[in-house]
GROMACS .gro file of C-alpha atoms in nm:
model
  377
    1UNK     CA    1   5.045   4.340   8.840
    2UNK     CA    2   5.279   4.163   9.079
    3UNK     CA    3   5.652   4.143   9.051
    4UNK     CA    4   5.641   3.773   8.947
    5UNK     CA    5   5.395   3.836   8.666
    6UNK     CA    6   5.604   4.122   8.541
    7UNK     CA    7   5.905   3.893   8.535
    8UNK     CA    8   5.710   3.628   8.342
    9UNK     CA    9   5.592   3.876   8.084
   10UNK     CA   10   5.946   3.999   8.045
   11UNK     CA   11   6.078   3.646   7.995
   12UNK     CA   12   5.806   3.526   7.759
   13UNK     CA   13   5.733   3.839   7.567
   14UNK     CA   14   5.902   3.951   7.257
   15UNK     CA   15   6.057   4.281   7.197
   16UNK     CA   16   5.929   4.515   6.938
   17UNK     CA   17   6.086   4.847   6.871
   18UNK     CA   18   5.937   5.150   6.711
   19UNK     CA   19   6.136   5.451   6.585
   20UNK     CA   20   5.999   5.805   6.618
   21UNK     CA   21   6.175   6.076   6.416
   22UNK     CA   22   6.224   6.412   6.582
   23UNK     CA   23   6.279   6.752   6.424
   24UNK     CA   24   6.642   6.765   6.525
   25UNK     CA   25   6.719   6.434   6.348
   26UNK     CA   26   6.760   6.251   6.677
   27UNK     CA   27   6.592   5.910   6.688
   28UNK     CA   28   6.387   5.819   6.992
   29UNK     CA   29   6.378   5.442   7.030
   30UNK     CA   30   6.099   5.303   7.250
   31UNK     CA   31   6.114   4.938   7.346
   32UNK     CA   32   5.785   4.766   7.429
   33UNK     CA   33   5.740   4.436   7.612
   34UNK     CA   34   5.440   4.249   7.460
   35UNK     CA   35   5.240   3.962   7.607
   36UNK     CA   36   5.240   3.643   7.395
   37UNK     CA   37   4.945   3.604   7.157
   38UNK     CA   38   4.840   3.969   7.170
   39UNK     CA   39   4.880   4.253   6.928
   40UNK     CA   40   5.115   4.527   7.009
   41UNK     CA   41   4.853   4.800   6.995
   42UNK     CA   42   4.942   4.975   7.315
   43UNK     CA   43   5.236   4.925   7.545
   44UNK     CA   44   5.160   4.738   7.864
   45UNK     CA   45   5.464   4.825   8.063
   46UNK     CA   46   5.526   4.962   8.401
   47UNK     CA   47   5.756   5.254   8.456
   48UNK     CA   48   6.047   5.037   8.561
   49UNK     CA   49   6.038   4.813   8.253
   50UNK     CA   50   6.022   5.081   7.987
   51UNK     CA   51   6.348   5.210   7.853
   52UNK     CA   52   6.385   5.527   7.655
   53UNK     CA   53   6.711   5.580   7.472
   54UNK     CA   54   6.810   5.879   7.264
   55UNK     CA   55   7.066   5.808   6.999
   56UNK     CA   56   7.237   6.061   6.776
   57UNK     CA   57   7.222   5.961   6.412
   58UNK     CA   58   7.544   5.858   6.253
   59UNK     CA   59   7.699   6.112   6.022
   60UNK     CA   60   7.895   6.049   5.712
   61UNK     CA   61   8.187   6.285   5.748
   62UNK     CA   62   8.304   6.211   5.399
   63UNK     CA   63   7.973   6.343   5.268
   64UNK     CA   64   7.999   6.653   5.483
   65UNK     CA   65   8.347   6.716   5.356
   66UNK     CA   66   8.230   6.675   5.000
   67UNK     CA   67   7.944   6.919   5.060
   68UNK     CA   68   8.186   7.173   5.197
   69UNK     CA   69   8.397   7.159   4.882
   70UNK     CA   70   8.357   7.482   4.684
   71UNK     CA   71   8.285   7.445   4.320
   72UNK     CA   72   8.487   7.648   4.075
   73UNK     CA   73   8.227   7.654   3.804
   74UNK     CA   74   8.143   7.985   3.631
   75UNK     CA   75   7.812   8.002   3.820
   76UNK     CA   76   7.989   7.953   4.154
   77UNK     CA   77   8.315   8.155   4.151
   78UNK     CA   78   8.581   8.085   4.416
   79UNK     CA   79   8.569   8.282   4.740
   80UNK     CA   80   8.840   8.543   4.795
   81UNK     CA   81   9.128   8.436   5.015
   82UNK     CA   82   9.127   8.568   5.375
   83UNK     CA   83   9.507   8.601   5.376
   84UNK     CA   84   9.608   8.948   5.252
   85UNK     CA   85   9.886   8.968   5.000
   86UNK     CA   86  10.229   9.053   5.127
   87UNK     CA   87  10.300   9.427   5.109
   88UNK     CA   88  10.564   9.544   4.875
   89UNK     CA   89  10.880   9.644   5.055
   90UNK     CA   90  11.046   9.970   4.969
   91UNK     CA   91  11.404  10.055   5.036
   92UNK     CA   92  11.440  10.330   5.300
   93UNK     CA   93  11.666  10.619   5.211
   94UNK     CA   94  12.010  10.596   5.354
   95UNK     CA   95  12.108  10.835   5.633
   96UNK     CA   96  11.885  11.055   5.845
   97UNK     CA   97  11.764  11.409   5.794
   98UNK     CA   98  11.779  11.490   6.168
   99UNK     CA   99  12.051  11.545   6.426
  100UNK     CA  100  11.968  11.381   6.761
  101UNK     CA  101  12.043  11.593   7.068
  102UNK     CA  102  11.996  11.555   7.444
  103UNK     CA  103  11.890  11.841   7.669
  104UNK     CA  104  11.847  11.905   8.041
  105UNK     CA  105  11.562  12.092   8.210
  106UNK     CA  106  11.727  12.164   8.545
  107UNK     CA  107  11.484  12.283   8.813
  108UNK     CA  108  11.498  12.423   9.163
  109UNK     CA  109  11.201  12.315   9.373
  110UNK     CA  110  11.001  12.573   9.574
  111UNK     CA  111  11.157  12.658   9.910
  112UNK     CA  112  10.841  12.805  10.067
  113UNK     CA  113  10.474  12.729  10.054
  114UNK     CA  114  10.265  12.974   9.859
  115UNK     CA  115  10.084  13.257  10.043
  116UNK     CA  116   9.733  13.170  10.159
  117UNK     CA  117   9.432  13.341  10.011
  118UNK     CA  118   9.191  13.539  10.230
  119UNK     CA  119   8.941  13.254  10.223
  120UNK     CA  120   9.205  12.997  10.323
  121UNK     CA  121   9.323  13.214  10.612
  122UNK     CA  122   8.967  13.251  10.745
  123UNK     CA  123   8.901  12.878  10.703
  124UNK     CA  124   9.214  12.768  10.891
  125UNK     CA  125   9.146  13.021  11.166
  126UNK     CA  126   8.796  12.877  11.209
  127UNK     CA  127   8.943  12.526  11.230
  128UNK     CA  128   9.180  12.639  11.508
  129UNK     CA  129   8.894  12.781  11.713
  130UNK     CA  130   8.689  12.469  11.653
  131UNK     CA  131   8.978  12.258  11.779
  132UNK     CA  132   9.004  12.483  12.085
  133UNK     CA  133   8.638  12.416  12.161
  134UNK     CA  134   8.649  12.037  12.114
  135UNK     CA  135   8.977  11.946  12.284
  136UNK     CA  136   9.015  11.860  12.650
  137UNK     CA  137   9.105  12.135  12.900
  138UNK     CA  138   9.474  12.226  12.916
  139UNK     CA  139   9.632  12.075  13.230
  140UNK     CA  140   9.930  12.284  13.336
  141UNK     CA  141  10.062  12.025  13.583
  142UNK     CA  142  10.145  11.795  13.291
  143UNK     CA  143  10.375  12.050  13.125
  144UNK     CA  144  10.504  12.267  13.412
  145UNK     CA  145  10.649  12.195  13.751
  146UNK     CA  146  10.492  12.391  14.038
  147UNK     CA  147  10.644  12.724  14.141
  148UNK     CA  148  10.882  12.743  13.845
  149UNK     CA  149  10.957  13.052  13.631
  150UNK     CA  150  10.802  12.882  13.329
  151UNK     CA  151  10.470  12.827  13.510
  152UNK     CA  152  10.464  13.185  13.639
  153UNK     CA  153  10.533  13.317  13.289
  154UNK     CA  154  10.258  13.095  13.144
  155UNK     CA  155   9.999  13.212  13.397
  156UNK     CA  156  10.077  13.577  13.321
  157UNK     CA  157  10.029  13.528  12.947
  158UNK     CA  158   9.707  13.328  12.983
  159UNK     CA  159   9.570  13.601  13.209
  160UNK     CA  160   9.639  13.862  12.938
  161UNK     CA  161   9.451  13.642  12.687
  162UNK     CA  162   9.157  13.616  12.932
  163UNK     CA  163   9.193  13.242  12.970
  164UNK     CA  164   9.250  13.152  12.605
  165UNK     CA  165   9.505  12.872  12.581
  166UNK     CA  166   9.594  12.916  12.213
  167UNK     CA  167   9.835  13.198  12.139
  168UNK     CA  168   9.709  13.331  11.804
  169UNK     CA  169   9.328  13.305  11.839
  170UNK     CA  170   9.266  13.627  12.027
  171UNK     CA  171   9.024  13.630  12.321
  172UNK     CA  172   8.824  13.309  12.286
  173UNK     CA  173   8.716  13.062  12.553
  174UNK     CA  174   8.621  12.732  12.396
  175UNK     CA  175   8.454  12.609  12.716
  176UNK     CA  176   8.235  12.914  12.782
  177UNK     CA  177   7.862  12.944  12.709
  178UNK     CA  178   7.927  13.145  12.391
  179UNK     CA  179   8.191  12.910  12.254
  180UNK     CA  180   7.971  12.853  11.950
  181UNK     CA  181   8.037  13.212  11.840
  182UNK     CA  182   8.377  13.127  11.690
  183UNK     CA  183   8.351  13.300  11.352
  184UNK     CA  184   8.509  13.635  11.267
  185UNK     CA  185   8.333  13.936  11.123
  186UNK     CA  186   8.398  14.037  10.765
  187UNK     CA  187   8.715  14.244  10.741
  188UNK     CA  188   8.858  14.127  11.075
  189UNK     CA  189   9.235  14.094  11.036
  190UNK     CA  190   9.278  13.848  11.322
  191UNK     CA  191   9.293  13.555  11.078
  192UNK     CA  192   9.570  13.702  10.861
  193UNK     CA  193   9.916  13.548  10.863
  194UNK     CA  194  10.082  13.875  10.963
  195UNK     CA  195   9.860  13.904  11.270
  196UNK     CA  196   9.927  13.543  11.369
  197UNK     CA  197  10.303  13.600  11.342
  198UNK     CA  198  10.273  13.916  11.553
  199UNK     CA  199  10.085  13.734  11.832
  200UNK     CA  200  10.326  13.441  11.832
  201UNK     CA  201  10.629  13.669  11.857
  202UNK     CA  202  10.465  13.861  12.141
  203UNK     CA  203  10.405  13.539  12.331
  204UNK     CA  204  10.767  13.429  12.277
  205UNK     CA  205  10.898  13.712  12.497
  206UNK     CA  206  11.005  13.579  12.838
  207UNK     CA  207  10.854  13.789  13.119
  208UNK     CA  208  11.001  13.605  13.420
  209UNK     CA  209  11.369  13.562  13.493
  210UNK     CA  210  11.539  13.247  13.613
  211UNK     CA  211  11.507  13.379  13.969
  212UNK     CA  212  11.126  13.382  13.935
  213UNK     CA  213  11.118  13.762  13.926
  214UNK     CA  214  10.909  13.961  13.680
  215UNK     CA  215  11.126  14.135  13.420
  216UNK     CA  216  11.033  14.498  13.347
  217UNK     CA  217  10.894  14.552  13.000
  218UNK     CA  218  11.182  14.774  12.890
  219UNK     CA  219  11.437  14.508  12.992
  220UNK     CA  220  11.275  14.215  12.813
  221UNK     CA  221  11.476  14.067  12.525
  222UNK     CA  222  11.286  14.092  12.196
  223UNK     CA  223  11.249  13.767  11.998
  224UNK     CA  224  11.428  13.707  11.672
  225UNK     CA  225  11.212  13.813  11.380
  226UNK     CA  226  11.123  13.577  11.101
  227UNK     CA  227  11.294  13.612  10.766
  228UNK     CA  228  11.096  13.786  10.494
  229UNK     CA  229  10.940  13.589  10.213
  230UNK     CA  230  11.081  13.843   9.968
  231UNK     CA  231  11.457  13.807   9.945
  232UNK     CA  232  11.727  14.053   9.845
  233UNK     CA  233  11.746  13.890   9.503
  234UNK     CA  234  11.376  13.963   9.451
  235UNK     CA  235  11.423  14.327   9.543
  236UNK     CA  236  11.722  14.362   9.308
  237UNK     CA  237  11.555  14.148   9.039
  238UNK     CA  238  11.868  13.937   9.009
  239UNK     CA  239  11.761  13.640   8.798
  240UNK     CA  240  12.093  13.458   8.834
  241UNK     CA  241  12.044  13.379   9.204
  242UNK     CA  242  11.866  13.077   9.342
  243UNK     CA  243  11.721  13.254   9.647
  244UNK     CA  244  11.460  13.440   9.443
  245UNK     CA  245  11.093  13.353   9.390
  246UNK     CA  246  11.122  13.105   9.675
  247UNK     CA  247  10.761  12.990   9.647
  248UNK     CA  248  10.798  12.903   9.277
  249UNK     CA  249  10.986  12.648   9.066
  250UNK     CA  250  11.287  12.791   8.881
  251UNK     CA  251  11.434  12.660   8.554
  252UNK     CA  252  11.790  12.702   8.426
  253UNK     CA  253  11.817  12.859   8.079
  254UNK     CA  254  12.128  12.966   7.891
  255UNK     CA  255  12.194  13.210   7.606
  256UNK     CA  256  12.367  13.094   7.290
  257UNK     CA  257  12.485  13.283   6.982
  258UNK     CA  258  12.343  13.165   6.649
  259UNK     CA  259  12.553  13.106   6.337
  260UNK     CA  260  12.318  13.313   6.124
  261UNK     CA  261  12.341  13.597   6.375
  262UNK     CA  262  12.151  13.689   6.685
  263UNK     CA  263  12.112  13.514   7.019
  264UNK     CA  264  11.864  13.272   7.167
  265UNK     CA  265  11.769  13.150   7.514
  266UNK     CA  266  11.729  12.773   7.552
  267UNK     CA  267  11.785  12.482   7.787
  268UNK     CA  268  12.134  12.324   7.788
  269UNK     CA  269  12.151  12.078   7.497
  270UNK     CA  270  12.411  11.919   7.267
  271UNK     CA  271  12.469  11.620   7.042
  272UNK     CA  272  12.482  11.259   7.159
  273UNK     CA  273  12.779  11.028   7.110
  274UNK     CA  274  12.715  10.693   6.942
  275UNK     CA  275  12.790  10.496   7.261
  276UNK     CA  276  12.580  10.713   7.498
  277UNK     CA  277  12.234  10.678   7.643
  278UNK     CA  278  12.008  10.980   7.679
  279UNK     CA  279  12.053  11.017   8.055
  280UNK     CA  280  12.430  10.976   8.026
  281UNK     CA  281  12.447  11.240   7.756
  282UNK     CA  282  12.224  11.475   7.958
  283UNK     CA  283  12.449  11.452   8.264
  284UNK     CA  284  12.761  11.508   8.052
  285UNK     CA  285  12.608  11.810   7.879
  286UNK     CA  286  12.505  11.961   8.211
  287UNK     CA  287  12.858  11.921   8.350
  288UNK     CA  288  13.014  12.067   8.035
  289UNK     CA  289  12.772  12.360   8.035
  290UNK     CA  290  12.727  12.468   8.396
  291UNK     CA  291  13.034  12.313   8.556
  292UNK     CA  292  13.066  12.056   8.830
  293UNK     CA  293  13.013  12.298   9.120
  294UNK     CA  294  12.654  12.178   9.155
  295UNK     CA  295  12.492  11.891   9.338
  296UNK     CA  296  12.235  11.770   9.084
  297UNK     CA  297  12.014  11.467   9.040
  298UNK     CA  298  11.868  11.335   8.715
  299UNK     CA  299  11.509  11.248   8.798
  300UNK     CA  300  11.469  10.967   8.543
  301UNK     CA  301  11.600  10.807   8.228
  302UNK     CA  302  11.301  10.880   8.006
  303UNK     CA  303  11.254  11.215   7.828
  304UNK     CA  304  10.990  11.451   7.967
  305UNK     CA  305  10.968  11.669   7.655
  306UNK     CA  306  11.092  11.686   7.296
  307UNK     CA  307  11.146  11.964   7.046
  308UNK     CA  308  11.161  11.901   6.671
  309UNK     CA  309  11.316  12.142   6.423
  310UNK     CA  310  11.229  12.037   6.069
  311UNK     CA  311  11.504  12.012   5.803
  312UNK     CA  312  11.535  12.257   5.515
  313UNK     CA  313  11.456  12.093   5.181
  314UNK     CA  314  11.430  12.195   4.816
  315UNK     CA  315  11.128  12.148   4.594
  316UNK     CA  316  11.250  11.801   4.497
  317UNK     CA  317  11.273  11.708   4.869
  318UNK     CA  318  11.651  11.723   4.867
  319UNK     CA  319  11.777  11.801   5.217
  320UNK     CA  320  11.970  12.126   5.228
  321UNK     CA  321  12.014  12.145   5.606
  322UNK     CA  322  11.935  11.870   5.853
  323UNK     CA  323  11.681  11.926   6.126
  324UNK     CA  324  11.717  11.860   6.498
  325UNK     CA  325  11.533  11.639   6.744
  326UNK     CA  326  11.609  11.735   7.104
  327UNK     CA  327  11.496  11.509   7.388
  328UNK     CA  328  11.489  11.674   7.731
  329UNK     CA  329  11.545  11.499   8.063
  330UNK     CA  330  11.448  11.649   8.397
  331UNK     CA  331  11.701  11.727   8.668
  332UNK     CA  332  11.702  11.877   9.018
  333UNK     CA  333  11.962  12.102   9.177
  334UNK     CA  334  12.022  12.044   9.548
  335UNK     CA  335  12.311  12.282   9.612
  336UNK     CA  336  12.570  12.491   9.431
  337UNK     CA  337  12.540  12.731   9.140
  338UNK     CA  338  12.589  12.729   8.765
  339UNK     CA  339  12.925  12.844   8.627
  340UNK     CA  340  12.964  12.906   8.253
  341UNK     CA  341  13.326  13.019   8.263
  342UNK     CA  342  13.458  12.689   8.123
  343UNK     CA  343  13.158  12.568   7.923
  344UNK     CA  344  13.224  12.388   7.593
  345UNK     CA  345  12.908  12.487   7.408
  346UNK     CA  346  12.956  12.863   7.364
  347UNK     CA  347  12.693  12.965   7.615
  348UNK     CA  348  12.726  13.321   7.743
  349UNK     CA  349  12.472  13.383   8.018
  350UNK     CA  350  12.237  13.188   8.240
  351UNK     CA  351  11.921  13.268   8.433
  352UNK     CA  352  11.689  13.096   8.679
  353UNK     CA  353  11.337  13.178   8.558
  354UNK     CA  354  10.981  13.088   8.649
  355UNK     CA  355  10.730  12.941   8.405
  356UNK     CA  356  10.582  13.281   8.320
  357UNK     CA  357  10.927  13.434   8.268
  358UNK     CA  358  11.025  13.149   8.036
  359UNK     CA  359  10.729  13.227   7.812
  360UNK     CA  360  10.875  13.575   7.760
  361UNK     CA  361  11.233  13.479   7.668
  362UNK     CA  362  11.193  13.147   7.484
  363UNK     CA  363  11.079  13.124   7.123
  364UNK     CA  364  10.706  13.043   7.096
  365UNK     CA  365  10.756  12.707   6.923
  366UNK     CA  366  11.033  12.609   7.161
  367UNK     CA  367  10.828  12.702   7.467
  368UNK     CA  368  10.523  12.518   7.331
  369UNK     CA  369  10.725  12.195   7.313
  370UNK     CA  370  10.825  12.200   7.681
  371UNK     CA  371  10.546  12.388   7.857
  372UNK     CA  372  10.341  12.079   7.949
  373UNK     CA  373  10.613  11.938   8.176
  374UNK     CA  374  10.640  12.255   8.387
  375UNK     CA  375  10.478  12.287   8.727
  376UNK     CA  376  10.213  12.551   8.790
  377UNK     CA  377  10.412  12.689   9.082
   0.00000   0.00000   0.00000
């Protein structure tokens, strides 16, 4: 069929439409072009002349709304409402059964690192020897001028160590054929901290004078020894000094007399004024308790722990004695010392204690309330 004949059929034919219902209620309307004088048995259309159009059926929204209306007949009861009823409000009792207090957990940070275990000492010693094996050779001309007392002294000490550059590794040549044998035997004390300190102090002795002359061994000035990790306060067991347990965190506790008799150790704490924040009250309480002869720093404005003492009540829930809620803030001491001579809260003594020592002097319930904020060391 040529293009002209198709145009003639389109102009002379008549249009007949046929509706086909689909399952989804969408009507597919097919339009056929029919030749004049022939029955419309089969469509005689090319692909370009046929048109397929999908139309969505019109919907009566009024009918849908009517169908959605819920009947209130006895056979069809109304659905329950999705909006819950408003709860009944009850009047809260006037006043509070607790006194609000602010407290300070003042800490002294560790001054020394903790002692190394035997495994850690052996591991770090192995790492030093491994570094000695992998690094470049030591070039003396970079660090020493020729023919100087320092170079002569260095050469004498390296000769005593049989060519080992490092001072605390013993006799070990990282560039020799047996450099791979860099591990110590079991029980060898060369990796201990005391032995390392001994070798370093021995190397610190100057053997050559400023005139490039060798100093006799009896005339050599001994080096200054390192301070001991155990202080005088540790030996005397003085728990009021800050130079004790220098590898641990210390906490300030004070002793207070109770109204019902007896004494109790606790952290500095007192009531809060109505116009105070927690951190302001904590700083004021610390100054009133331990004096102002301390350089302290409040770490934050949020409490790190809380202790609740329940009120005493009768059988009818009448409050006989109010309870206490104490919120503790963390502080750091940088310098100075506590002084209770002019404190306003009737505290008698103070101590700087470790976490384990606090567990011995504090009441079990009191210690349980604050133990989670304490450092392990």
